[in-house]
Coordinates of C-alpha atoms in Angstrom, one line a residue:
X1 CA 73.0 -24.1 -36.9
X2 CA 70.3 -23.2 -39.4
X3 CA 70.0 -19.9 -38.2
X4 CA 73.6 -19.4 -39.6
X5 CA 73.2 -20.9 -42.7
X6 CA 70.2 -18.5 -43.5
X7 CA 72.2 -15.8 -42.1
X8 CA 75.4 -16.6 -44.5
X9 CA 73.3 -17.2 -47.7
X10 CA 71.6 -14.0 -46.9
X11 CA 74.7 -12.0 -46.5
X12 CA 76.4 -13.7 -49.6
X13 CA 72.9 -12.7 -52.0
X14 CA 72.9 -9.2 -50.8
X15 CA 76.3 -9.1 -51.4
X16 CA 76.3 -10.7 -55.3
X17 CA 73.0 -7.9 -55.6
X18 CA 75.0 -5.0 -55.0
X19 CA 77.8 -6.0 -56.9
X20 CA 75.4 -6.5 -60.4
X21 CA 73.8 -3.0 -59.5
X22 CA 77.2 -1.5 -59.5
X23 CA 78.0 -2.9 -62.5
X24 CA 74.9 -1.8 -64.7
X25 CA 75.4 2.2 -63.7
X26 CA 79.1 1.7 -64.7
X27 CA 78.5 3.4 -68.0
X28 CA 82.0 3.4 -70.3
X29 CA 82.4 6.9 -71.7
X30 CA 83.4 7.7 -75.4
X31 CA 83.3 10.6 -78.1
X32 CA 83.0 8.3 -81.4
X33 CA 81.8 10.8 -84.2
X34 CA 79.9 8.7 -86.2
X35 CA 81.0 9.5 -90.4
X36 CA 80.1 8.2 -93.6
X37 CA 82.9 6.7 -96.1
X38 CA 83.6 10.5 -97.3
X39 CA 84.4 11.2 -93.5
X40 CA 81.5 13.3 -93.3
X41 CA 79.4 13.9 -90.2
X42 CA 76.4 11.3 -90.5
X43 CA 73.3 13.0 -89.3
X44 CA 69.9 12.1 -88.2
X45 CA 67.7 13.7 -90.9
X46 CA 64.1 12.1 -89.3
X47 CA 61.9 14.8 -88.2
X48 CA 59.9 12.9 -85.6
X49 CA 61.5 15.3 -82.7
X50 CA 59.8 14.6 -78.9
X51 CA 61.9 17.1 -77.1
X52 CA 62.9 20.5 -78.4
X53 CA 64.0 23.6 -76.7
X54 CA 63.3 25.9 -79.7
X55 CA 61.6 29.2 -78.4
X56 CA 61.4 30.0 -82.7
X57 CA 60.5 28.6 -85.8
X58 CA 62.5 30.9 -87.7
X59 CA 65.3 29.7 -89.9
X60 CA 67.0 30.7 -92.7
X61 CA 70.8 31.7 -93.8
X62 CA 73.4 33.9 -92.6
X63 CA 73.6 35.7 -96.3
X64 CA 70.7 37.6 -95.2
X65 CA 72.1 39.7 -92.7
X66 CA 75.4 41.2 -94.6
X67 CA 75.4 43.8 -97.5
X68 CA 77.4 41.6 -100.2
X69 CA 79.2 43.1 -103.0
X70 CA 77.1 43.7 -106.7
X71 CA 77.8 41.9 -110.1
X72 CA 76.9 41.3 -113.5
X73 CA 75.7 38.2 -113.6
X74 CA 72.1 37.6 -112.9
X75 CA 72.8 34.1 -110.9
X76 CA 75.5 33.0 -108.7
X77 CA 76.3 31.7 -105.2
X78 CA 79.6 30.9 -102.9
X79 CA 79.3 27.8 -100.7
X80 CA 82.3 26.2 -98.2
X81 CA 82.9 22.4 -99.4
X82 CA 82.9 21.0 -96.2
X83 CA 79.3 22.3 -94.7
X84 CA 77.5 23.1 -97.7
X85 CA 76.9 26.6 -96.3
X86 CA 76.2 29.6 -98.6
X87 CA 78.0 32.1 -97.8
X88 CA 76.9 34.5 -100.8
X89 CA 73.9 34.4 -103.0
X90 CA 72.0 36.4 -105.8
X91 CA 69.0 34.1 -107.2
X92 CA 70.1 31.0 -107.0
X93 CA 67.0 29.2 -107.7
X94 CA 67.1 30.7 -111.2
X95 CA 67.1 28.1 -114.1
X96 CA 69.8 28.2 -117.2
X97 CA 71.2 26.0 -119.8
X98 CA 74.1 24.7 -118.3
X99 CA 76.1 24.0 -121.8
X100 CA 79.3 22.3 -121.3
X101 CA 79.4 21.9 -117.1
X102 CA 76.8 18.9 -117.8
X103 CA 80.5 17.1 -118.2
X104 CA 80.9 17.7 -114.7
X105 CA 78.4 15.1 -114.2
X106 CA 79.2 12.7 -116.7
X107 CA 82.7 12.5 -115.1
X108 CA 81.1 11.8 -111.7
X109 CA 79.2 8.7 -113.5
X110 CA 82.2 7.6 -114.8
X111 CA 84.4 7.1 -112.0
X112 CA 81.1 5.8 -109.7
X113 CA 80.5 2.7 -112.4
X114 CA 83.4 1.6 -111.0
X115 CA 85.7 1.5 -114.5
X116 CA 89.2 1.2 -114.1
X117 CA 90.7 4.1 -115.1
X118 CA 92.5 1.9 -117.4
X119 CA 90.4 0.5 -119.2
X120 CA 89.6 1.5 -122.8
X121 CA 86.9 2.9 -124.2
X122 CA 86.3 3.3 -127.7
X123 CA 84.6 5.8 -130.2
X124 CA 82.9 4.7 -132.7
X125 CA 80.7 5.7 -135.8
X126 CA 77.6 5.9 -134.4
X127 CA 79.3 8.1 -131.9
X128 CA 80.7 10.4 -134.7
X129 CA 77.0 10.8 -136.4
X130 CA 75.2 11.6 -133.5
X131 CA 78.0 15.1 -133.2
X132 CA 77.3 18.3 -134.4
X133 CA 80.3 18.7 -137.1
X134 CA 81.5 22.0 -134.8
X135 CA 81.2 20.4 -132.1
X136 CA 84.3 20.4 -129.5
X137 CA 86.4 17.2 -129.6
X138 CA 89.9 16.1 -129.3
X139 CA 89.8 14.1 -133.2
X140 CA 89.3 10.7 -131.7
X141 CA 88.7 8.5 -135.4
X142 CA 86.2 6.1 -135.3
X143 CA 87.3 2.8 -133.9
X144 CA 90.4 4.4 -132.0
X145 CA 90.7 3.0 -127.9
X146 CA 91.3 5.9 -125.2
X147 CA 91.6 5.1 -121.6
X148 CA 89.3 6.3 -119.2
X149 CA 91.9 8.4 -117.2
X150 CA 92.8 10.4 -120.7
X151 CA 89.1 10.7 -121.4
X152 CA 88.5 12.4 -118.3
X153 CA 91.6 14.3 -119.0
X154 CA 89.8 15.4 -122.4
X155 CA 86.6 15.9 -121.0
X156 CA 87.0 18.3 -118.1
X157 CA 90.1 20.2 -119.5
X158 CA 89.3 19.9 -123.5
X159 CA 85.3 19.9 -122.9
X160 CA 85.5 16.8 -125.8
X161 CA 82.5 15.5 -126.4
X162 CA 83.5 12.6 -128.6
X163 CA 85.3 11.2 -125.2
X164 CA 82.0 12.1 -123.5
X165 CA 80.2 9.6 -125.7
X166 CA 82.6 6.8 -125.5
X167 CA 82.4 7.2 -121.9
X168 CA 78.1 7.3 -122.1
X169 CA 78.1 4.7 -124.3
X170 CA 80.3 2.6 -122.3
X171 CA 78.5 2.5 -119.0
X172 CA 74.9 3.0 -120.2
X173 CA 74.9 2.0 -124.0
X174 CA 73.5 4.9 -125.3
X175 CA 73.5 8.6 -124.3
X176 CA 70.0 8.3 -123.5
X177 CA 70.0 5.6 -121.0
X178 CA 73.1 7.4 -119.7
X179 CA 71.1 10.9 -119.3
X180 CA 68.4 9.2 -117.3
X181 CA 71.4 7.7 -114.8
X182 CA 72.4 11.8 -114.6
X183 CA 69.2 12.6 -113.4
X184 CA 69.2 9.8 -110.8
X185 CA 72.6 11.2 -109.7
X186 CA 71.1 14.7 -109.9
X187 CA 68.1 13.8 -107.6
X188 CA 69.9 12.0 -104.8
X189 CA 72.5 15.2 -104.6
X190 CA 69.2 17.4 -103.6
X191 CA 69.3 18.9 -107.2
X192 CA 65.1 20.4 -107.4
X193 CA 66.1 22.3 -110.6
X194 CA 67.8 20.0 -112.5
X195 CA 67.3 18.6 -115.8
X196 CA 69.6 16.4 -118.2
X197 CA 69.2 15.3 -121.7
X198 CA 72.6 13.7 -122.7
X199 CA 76.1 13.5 -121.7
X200 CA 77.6 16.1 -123.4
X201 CA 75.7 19.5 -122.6
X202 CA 74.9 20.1 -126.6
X203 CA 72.2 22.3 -126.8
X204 CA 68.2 21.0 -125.5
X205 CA 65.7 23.3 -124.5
X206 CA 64.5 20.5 -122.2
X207 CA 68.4 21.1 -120.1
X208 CA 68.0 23.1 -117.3
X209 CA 70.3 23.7 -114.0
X210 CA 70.5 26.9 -111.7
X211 CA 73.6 27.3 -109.1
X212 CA 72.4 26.1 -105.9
X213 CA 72.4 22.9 -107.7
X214 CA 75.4 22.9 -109.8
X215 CA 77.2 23.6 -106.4
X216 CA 76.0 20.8 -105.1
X217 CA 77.1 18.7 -108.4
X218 CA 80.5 20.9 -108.0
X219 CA 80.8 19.6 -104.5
X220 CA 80.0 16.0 -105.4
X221 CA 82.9 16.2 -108.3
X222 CA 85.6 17.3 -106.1
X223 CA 85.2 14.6 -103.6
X224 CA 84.8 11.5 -106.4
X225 CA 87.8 9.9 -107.1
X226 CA 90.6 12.3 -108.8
X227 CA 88.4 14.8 -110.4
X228 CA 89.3 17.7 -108.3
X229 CA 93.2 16.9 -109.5
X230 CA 91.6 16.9 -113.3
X231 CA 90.0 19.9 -113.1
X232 CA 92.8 21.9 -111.6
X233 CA 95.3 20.8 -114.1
X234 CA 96.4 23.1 -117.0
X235 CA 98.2 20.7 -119.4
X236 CA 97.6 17.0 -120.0
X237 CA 99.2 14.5 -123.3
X238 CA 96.9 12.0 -124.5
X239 CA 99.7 8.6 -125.4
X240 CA 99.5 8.0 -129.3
X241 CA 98.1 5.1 -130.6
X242 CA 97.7 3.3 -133.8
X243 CA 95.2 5.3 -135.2
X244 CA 96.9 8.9 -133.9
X245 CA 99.6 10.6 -132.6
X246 CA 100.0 11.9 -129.0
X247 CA 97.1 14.8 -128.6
X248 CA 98.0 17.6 -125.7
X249 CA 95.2 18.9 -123.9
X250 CA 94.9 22.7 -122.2
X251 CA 92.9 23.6 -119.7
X252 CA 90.1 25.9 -121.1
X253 CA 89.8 27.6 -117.4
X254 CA 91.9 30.6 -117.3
X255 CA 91.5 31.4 -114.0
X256 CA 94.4 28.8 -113.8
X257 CA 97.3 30.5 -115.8
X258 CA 99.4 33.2 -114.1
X259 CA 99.8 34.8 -117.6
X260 CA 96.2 35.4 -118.0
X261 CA 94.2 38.8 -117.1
X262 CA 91.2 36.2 -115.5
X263 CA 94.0 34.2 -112.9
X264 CA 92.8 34.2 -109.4
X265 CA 96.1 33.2 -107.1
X266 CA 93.4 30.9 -105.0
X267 CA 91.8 29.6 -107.5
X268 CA 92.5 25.3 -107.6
X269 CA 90.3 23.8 -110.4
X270 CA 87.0 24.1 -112.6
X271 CA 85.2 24.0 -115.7
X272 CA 83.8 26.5 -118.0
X273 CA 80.8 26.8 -120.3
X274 CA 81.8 29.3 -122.9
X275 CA 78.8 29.6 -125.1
X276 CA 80.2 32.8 -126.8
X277 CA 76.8 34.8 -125.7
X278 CA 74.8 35.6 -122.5
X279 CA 74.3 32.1 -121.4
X280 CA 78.0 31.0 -120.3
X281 CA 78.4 29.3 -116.7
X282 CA 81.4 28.6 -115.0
X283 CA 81.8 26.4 -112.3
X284 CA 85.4 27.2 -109.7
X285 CA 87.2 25.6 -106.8
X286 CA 89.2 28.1 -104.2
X287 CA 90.7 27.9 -101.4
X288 CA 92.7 29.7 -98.6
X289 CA 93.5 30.0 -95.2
X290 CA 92.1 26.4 -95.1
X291 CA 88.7 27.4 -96.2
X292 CA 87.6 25.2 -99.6
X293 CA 84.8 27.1 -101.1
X294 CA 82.9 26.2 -104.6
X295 CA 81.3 29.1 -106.7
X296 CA 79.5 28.6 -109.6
X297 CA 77.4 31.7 -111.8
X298 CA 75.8 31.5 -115.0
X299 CA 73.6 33.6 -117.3
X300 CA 76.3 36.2 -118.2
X301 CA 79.2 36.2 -120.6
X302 CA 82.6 34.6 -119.7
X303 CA 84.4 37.9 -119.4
X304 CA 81.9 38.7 -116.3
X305 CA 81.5 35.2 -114.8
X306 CA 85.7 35.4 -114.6
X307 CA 85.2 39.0 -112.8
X308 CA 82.1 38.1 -110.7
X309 CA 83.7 34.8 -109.6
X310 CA 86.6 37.0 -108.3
X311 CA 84.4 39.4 -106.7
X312 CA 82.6 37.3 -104.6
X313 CA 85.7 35.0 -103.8
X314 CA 86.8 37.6 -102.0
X315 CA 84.2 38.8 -100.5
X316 CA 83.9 35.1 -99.0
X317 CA 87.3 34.8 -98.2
X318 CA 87.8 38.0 -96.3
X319 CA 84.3 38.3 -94.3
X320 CA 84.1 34.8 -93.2
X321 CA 85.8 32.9 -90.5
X322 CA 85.9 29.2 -89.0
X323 CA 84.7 28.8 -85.3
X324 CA 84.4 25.8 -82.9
X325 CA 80.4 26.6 -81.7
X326 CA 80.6 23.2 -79.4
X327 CA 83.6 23.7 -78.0
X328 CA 82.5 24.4 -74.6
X329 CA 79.1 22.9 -75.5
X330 CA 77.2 21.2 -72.2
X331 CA 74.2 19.4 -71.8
X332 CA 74.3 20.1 -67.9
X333 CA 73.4 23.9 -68.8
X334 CA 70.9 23.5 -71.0
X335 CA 68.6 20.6 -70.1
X336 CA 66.6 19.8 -66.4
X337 CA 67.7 16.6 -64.8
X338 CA 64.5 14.8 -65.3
X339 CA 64.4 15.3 -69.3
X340 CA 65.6 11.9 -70.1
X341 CA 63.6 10.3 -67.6
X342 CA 60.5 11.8 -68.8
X343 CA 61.2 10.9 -72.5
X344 CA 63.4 8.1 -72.4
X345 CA 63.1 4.6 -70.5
X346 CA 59.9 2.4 -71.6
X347 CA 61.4 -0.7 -69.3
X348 CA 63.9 -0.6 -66.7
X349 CA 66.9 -2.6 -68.6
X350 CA 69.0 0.1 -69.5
X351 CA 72.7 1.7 -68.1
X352 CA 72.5 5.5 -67.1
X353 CA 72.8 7.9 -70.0
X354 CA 75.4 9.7 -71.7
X355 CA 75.1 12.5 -73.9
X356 CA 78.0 14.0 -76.1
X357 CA 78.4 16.0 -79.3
X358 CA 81.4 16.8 -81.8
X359 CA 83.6 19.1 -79.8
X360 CA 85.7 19.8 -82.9
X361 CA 82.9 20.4 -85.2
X362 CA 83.8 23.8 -87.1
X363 CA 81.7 26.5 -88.7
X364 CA 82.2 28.5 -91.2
X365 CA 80.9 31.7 -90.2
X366 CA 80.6 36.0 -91.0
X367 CA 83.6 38.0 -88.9
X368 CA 81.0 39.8 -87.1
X369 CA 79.9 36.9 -85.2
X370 CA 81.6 35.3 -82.2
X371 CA 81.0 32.1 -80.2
X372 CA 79.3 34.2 -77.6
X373 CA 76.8 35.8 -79.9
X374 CA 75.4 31.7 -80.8
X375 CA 72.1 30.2 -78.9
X376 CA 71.6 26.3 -78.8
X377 CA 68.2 24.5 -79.6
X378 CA 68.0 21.1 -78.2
X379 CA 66.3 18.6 -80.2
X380 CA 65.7 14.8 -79.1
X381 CA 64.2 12.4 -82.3
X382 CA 62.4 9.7 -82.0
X383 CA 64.3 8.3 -85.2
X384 CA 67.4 7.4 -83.6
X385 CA 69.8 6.6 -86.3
X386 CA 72.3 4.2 -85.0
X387 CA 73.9 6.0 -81.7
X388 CA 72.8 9.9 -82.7
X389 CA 69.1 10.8 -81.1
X390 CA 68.8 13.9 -82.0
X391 CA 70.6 17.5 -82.8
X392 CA 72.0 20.6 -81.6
X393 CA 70.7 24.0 -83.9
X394 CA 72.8 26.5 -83.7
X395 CA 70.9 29.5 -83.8
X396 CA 72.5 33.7 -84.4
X397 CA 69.8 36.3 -84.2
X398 CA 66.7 33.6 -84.0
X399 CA 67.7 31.6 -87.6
X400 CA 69.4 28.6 -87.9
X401 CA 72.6 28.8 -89.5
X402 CA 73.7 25.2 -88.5
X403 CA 73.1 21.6 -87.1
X404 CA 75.3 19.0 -85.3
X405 CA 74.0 15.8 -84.1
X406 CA 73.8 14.4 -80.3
X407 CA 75.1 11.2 -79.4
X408 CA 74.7 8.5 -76.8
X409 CA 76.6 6.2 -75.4
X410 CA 73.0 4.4 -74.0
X411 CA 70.8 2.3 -75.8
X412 CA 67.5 5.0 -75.2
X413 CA 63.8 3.7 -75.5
X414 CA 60.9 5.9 -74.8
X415 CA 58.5 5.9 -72.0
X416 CA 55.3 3.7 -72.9
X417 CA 57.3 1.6 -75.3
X418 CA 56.8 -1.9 -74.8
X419 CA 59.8 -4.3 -73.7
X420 CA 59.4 -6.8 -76.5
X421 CA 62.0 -8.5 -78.7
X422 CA 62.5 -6.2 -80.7
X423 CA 63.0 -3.0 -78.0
X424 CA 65.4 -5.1 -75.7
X425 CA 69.0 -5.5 -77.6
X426 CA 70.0 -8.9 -77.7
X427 CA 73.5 -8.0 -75.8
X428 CA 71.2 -6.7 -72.8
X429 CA 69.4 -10.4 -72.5
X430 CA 72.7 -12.0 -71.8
X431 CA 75.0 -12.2 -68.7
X432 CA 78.1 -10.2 -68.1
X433 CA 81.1 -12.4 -67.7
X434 CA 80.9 -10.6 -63.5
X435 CA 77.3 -12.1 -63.1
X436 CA 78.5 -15.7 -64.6
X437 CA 81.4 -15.6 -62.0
X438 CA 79.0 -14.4 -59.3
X439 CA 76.4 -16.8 -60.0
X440 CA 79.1 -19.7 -60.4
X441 CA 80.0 -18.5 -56.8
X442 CA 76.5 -19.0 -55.5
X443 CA 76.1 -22.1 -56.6
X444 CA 79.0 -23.3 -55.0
X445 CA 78.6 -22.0 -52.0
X446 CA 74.7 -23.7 -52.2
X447 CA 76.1 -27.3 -53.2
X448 CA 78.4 -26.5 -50.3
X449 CA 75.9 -25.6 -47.7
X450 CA 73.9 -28.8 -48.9
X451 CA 76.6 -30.9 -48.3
X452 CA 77.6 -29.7 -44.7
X453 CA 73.8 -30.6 -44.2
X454 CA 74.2 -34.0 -45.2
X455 CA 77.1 -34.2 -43.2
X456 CA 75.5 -33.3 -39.8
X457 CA 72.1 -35.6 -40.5
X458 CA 74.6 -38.7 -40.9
X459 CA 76.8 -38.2 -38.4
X460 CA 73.6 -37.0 -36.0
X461 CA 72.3 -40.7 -36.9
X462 CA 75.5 -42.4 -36.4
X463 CA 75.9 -40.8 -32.7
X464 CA 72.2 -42.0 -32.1
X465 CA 73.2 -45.5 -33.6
X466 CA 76.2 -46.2 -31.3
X467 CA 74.2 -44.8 -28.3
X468 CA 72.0 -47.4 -28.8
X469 CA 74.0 -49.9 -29.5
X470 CA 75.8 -49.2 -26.7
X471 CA 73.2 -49.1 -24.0
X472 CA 71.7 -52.7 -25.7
X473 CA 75.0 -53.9 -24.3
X474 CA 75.1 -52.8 -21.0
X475 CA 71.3 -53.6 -20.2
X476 CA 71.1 -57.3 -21.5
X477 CA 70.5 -58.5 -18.0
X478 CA 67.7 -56.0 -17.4
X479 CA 63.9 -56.8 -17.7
X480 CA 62.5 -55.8 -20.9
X481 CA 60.6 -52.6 -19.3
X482 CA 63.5 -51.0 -17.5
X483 CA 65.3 -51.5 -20.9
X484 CA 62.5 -49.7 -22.6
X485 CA 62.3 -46.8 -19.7
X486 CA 66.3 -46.4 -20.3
X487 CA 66.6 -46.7 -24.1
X488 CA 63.7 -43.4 -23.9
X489 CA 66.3 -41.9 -21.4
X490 CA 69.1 -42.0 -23.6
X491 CA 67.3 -41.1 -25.9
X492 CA 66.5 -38.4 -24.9
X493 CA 70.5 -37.4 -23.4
X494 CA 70.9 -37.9 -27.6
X495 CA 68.9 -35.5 -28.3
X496 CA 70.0 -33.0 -26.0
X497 CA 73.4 -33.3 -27.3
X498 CA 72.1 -32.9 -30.2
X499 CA 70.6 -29.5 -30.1
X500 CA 73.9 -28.5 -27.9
X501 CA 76.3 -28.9 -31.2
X502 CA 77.1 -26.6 -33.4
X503 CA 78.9 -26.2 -37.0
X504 CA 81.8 -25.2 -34.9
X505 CA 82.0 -28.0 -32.3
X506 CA 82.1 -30.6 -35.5
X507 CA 85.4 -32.7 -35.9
X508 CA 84.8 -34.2 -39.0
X509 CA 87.9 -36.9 -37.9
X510 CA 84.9 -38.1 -35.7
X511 CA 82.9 -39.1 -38.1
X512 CA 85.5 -40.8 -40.1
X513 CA 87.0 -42.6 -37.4
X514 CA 83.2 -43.9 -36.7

C-alpha cells in the first residue's frame, strides 16, 4: 500500500515539474516598435556596449562619397525630416547672424507653453520702445489684443516683430527671460553653435547660428503644433478689432508663389531672413516622391540662397532613394548561439530570448547604393532602455550611415549580476495562474492521500477490535492461559490479514456498516 502512495505522488510531482518547465520556455513573440509621442523610433543612446561585432571604428556620412553640385553660398546643408540624415553639405559648422529665422524659434516656444491659440496677447508700450522705428511689424497700437494663432500668422509670414514681443512677453515677461528659454530649447535640439539674444532676430553681435543647427530648429518647427501649415501658407487676414481694421498678411517666401522667378513646384513652407546684404538665410521645407527634406543656407544674398536652395533640392531629390536595410535582417546569420548565454543571464529566472528589430525601418539613401552593398554591426548595451538592448549600425564602405535599435521580448540580465530585488522583476516572483492550479492540484491530491490513510489505520483497528471481542466470547469457559495463548494467535491471524489487504480490496461499506 505505501509503496503506491509513494509511487502516485511521485508520478503526479514529476508530472506538475514538467508541466511548469514547459511553461517558462513558452516565450510569446511580438514586434512592438517602441516610439516617442512624435512616433519617432525611441533609441538607446547609452554607450556602455558589452558585445559588438564592429571589425571598424570608422564612421562618418554618406555626403562624403558623391561629387555634389557647386553654389554661391558659403554655408548650407540638405537633411530628410524623418532621419535627420544629411544628404548634402558645404560647411555646415560655419557661424552666421541668423536675422529674422530666430522667429522660427520663438514660434516653437509659443506653441510648447501650452497657450491656447486663442488666447490674446497684447502689445503694449514698453513693447513699442524697445523697436527699432524700421523695424518690421504689422502696426499693432499699443494696448490692441491679437490672438496667438494671428500672431503666429504675422510672425512667420509677415516676420512682425511687435507680435514677437507680445508673444515673449507673454510667456516669459520680458524678451530676456524669454531668450534664455531659446537657448534652453536650442540646447536640448543638439544645437553646439547656437546663440540667442531675444525673440525677434534684431541685430546682436552676440547671435549666432550655422545650418546644421537651424536644421535641426527647422525640423523641430515643422513637427510642433501647426507651424509647418503657417509657414507654407501665402496669405493670411488678421480679424479687426477696436483699435484696427482687418490687416492681410503675405507670405515673404517666394519660393511659394507660382508667379514668382524663385518658385520651386516642391517647395511646401519656410521662412526667410532678407537682410538686404550678404548675410541673408533662408530656411525651406520640400518634399516629393514622399521624401520630406529641410534645407537651410545662409551667408549669401537672397537672390542666391533662392537659386542654391533649388540647386541642391534637386540634387537631393534626384540622387537619393528610400530602402528597407532590415527587411530581411536576421540575428540567426549574424550572431553564434552561445552569445547571449555568455553575456546575458546573472540568475537562472528568466524565459528564453527573443531578439527582433524594425522590419519596416526605411533609409534614405544615394541611388548608387543597394540593400546588398550594406554590412551590419551588432551592438548589445549594457544600458537597456526599457525593452531595446542595444543596436544594429548599418555600415556602406566601412562608415556608419545609420542606426536602428534591437529589441527583446526577455527581461535580459548579465552574467555575474547579482539576483537581488532590484534584478528580479516583481512579475517573475509571483505564480502563473498554471502553477496556482497545479499546486491547488497537489494539495488536493495530498489532503486526499492523508485521508485514505486515516481511513485504513481505523478500520485496521476496528477489525483488530471485533476480533478480539469476538474471541473473548467464545473462550469465557477457557482457563486464563489458553485464553492468553489464543488471544496471541489471533492476533497474530489479524495481522496477517492485515499485511494481505490492499487499497484495492477496501469496501469502505465495511467500515460503515461496523
Amino acid at each position: 500500500m505505501k509503496k503506491k502512495l509513494l509511487i502516485f505522488l511521485s508520478c503526479f510531482l514529476t508530472f506538475f515539474s514538467s508541466i511548469n518547465v514547459n511553461a517558462k520556455k513558452t516565450t510569446e513573440t511580438t514586434t512592438e516598435i517602441l516610439t516617442d509621442e512624435e512616433g519617432n523610433e525611441i533609441r538607446n543612446t547609452e554607450s556602455d556596449v558589452i558585445y559588438d561585432t564592429s571589425t571598424t571604428e570608422e564612421s562618418g556620412d554618406i555626403t562624403n562619397y558623391y561629387d555634389m553640385p557647386e553654389i554661391n553660398s558659403p554655408s548650407a546643408i540638405v537633411m530628410d525630416i524623418s532621419s535627420g540624415t544629411i544628404l548634402y553639405e558645404k560647411d555646415i559648422n560655419n557661424e552666421y547672424y541668423p536675422g529674422s529665422l530666430v522667429k522660427v524659434m520663438t514660434a516653437i516656444l509659443a506653441v510648447d507653453s501650452g497657450i491656447s491659440l486663442n488666447e490674446k496677447l497684447v502689445y503694449t508700450e514698453e513693447m513699442r520702445n524697445n523697436l527699432p522705428s524700421d523695424a518690421s511689424t504689422i502696426s499693432l497700437l499699443p494696448g490692441e489684443p491679437i490672438s496667438l494663432e494671428d500672431a503666429l500668422y504675422a510672425l512667420l509670414m509677415s516676420s512682425a516683430n511687435d507680435c514677437s514681443l507680445a508673444i515673449s512677453y507673454q510667456i516669459s515677461g520680458s524678451d530676456l527671460e524669454f531668450a534664455k528659454a531659446m537657448n534652453e530649447k536650442a540646447k536640448e535640439l543638439g544645437c553646439t553653435h547656437t546663440n540667442f539674444t531675444n525673440s525677434t532676430g534684431i541685430y546682436d553681435e552676440a547671435m549666432k547660428t550655422s545650418v546644421s543647427d537651424f536644421a535641426k530648429i527647422g525640423i523641430c518647427a515643422y513637427k510642433t503644433g501647426n507651424l509647418s501649415k503657417i509657414m507654407g501658407c501665402t496669405s493670411h487676414t488678421v480679424p479687426a478689432t477696436d483699435y484696427e481694421k482687418e490687416k492681410a498678411l503675405w507670405q515673404t517666401d517666394t519660393m511659394l508663389f507660382k508667379t514668382h522667378s524663385t518658385y520651386y513646384s516642391f517647395c511646401v513652407g519656410g521662412k526667410v531672413s532678407n537682410s538686404g546684404g550678404e548675410d541673408s538665410a533662408l530656411l525651406t521645407f520640400a518634399e516629393k516622391d514622399d521624401k520630406l527634406l529641410v534645407a537651410v543656407v545662409m551667408g549669401s544674398k537672397v537672390a542666391n540662397l533662392y537659386k542654391d536652395t533649388t540647386t541642391i533640392f534637386e540634387y537631393a531629390f534626384n540622387n537619393y532613394h528610400i530602402i528597407k536595410p532590415l527587411e530581411d535582417f536576421s540575428f540567426d546569420e549574424r550572431i553564434s548561439s552561445n552569445v547571449v548565454s555568455d553575456i546575458y543571464y546573472g540568475n537562472l529566472d528568466h524565459d528564453l530570448p527573443s531578439f527582433y528589430v524594425n522590419s519596416d525601418y526605411s533609409l534614405l539613401t544615394h541611388n548608387s547604393i543597394s540593400v546588398n552593398d550594406l554590412k551590419y554591426d551588432i551592438k548589445f548595451s549594457a544600458n537597456k532602455t526599457a525593452k531595446i538592448v542595444g543596436e544594429v549600425d548599418i555600415l556602406y564602405k566601412n562608415k556608419v550611415i545609420d542606426s536602428s535599435p534591437i529589441y527583446s521580448n526577455t527581461d535580459l540580465y548579465f552574467v555575474g549580476e547579482e539576483a537581488t530585488e532590484e534584478v528580479i522583476p516583481e512579475e517573475k516572483k509571483t505564480l502563473s495562474g498554471l502553477s496556482i492550479i497545479m499546486l491547488i492540484i497537489l494539495g488536493i491530491s495530498v489532503v486526499y492521500i492523508i485521508v485514505i490513510i486515516i481511513i485504513l489505520k481505523v478500520r485496521k483497528k476496528k477489525r483488530t477490535e471485533k476480533k478480539k471481542n469476538k474471541l473473548a466470547s467464545s473462550d469465557n469457559d477457557n482457563s486464563s492461559d489458553n485464553s492468553s495463548d489464543n488471544y496471541s494467535e489471533a492476533t497474530n491471524d489479524i495481522d496477517e490479514d492485515d499485511e494481505n489487504s490492499s487499497f484495492d480490496d477496501y469496501n469502505e461499506a465495511d467500515y460503515f456498516d461496523d
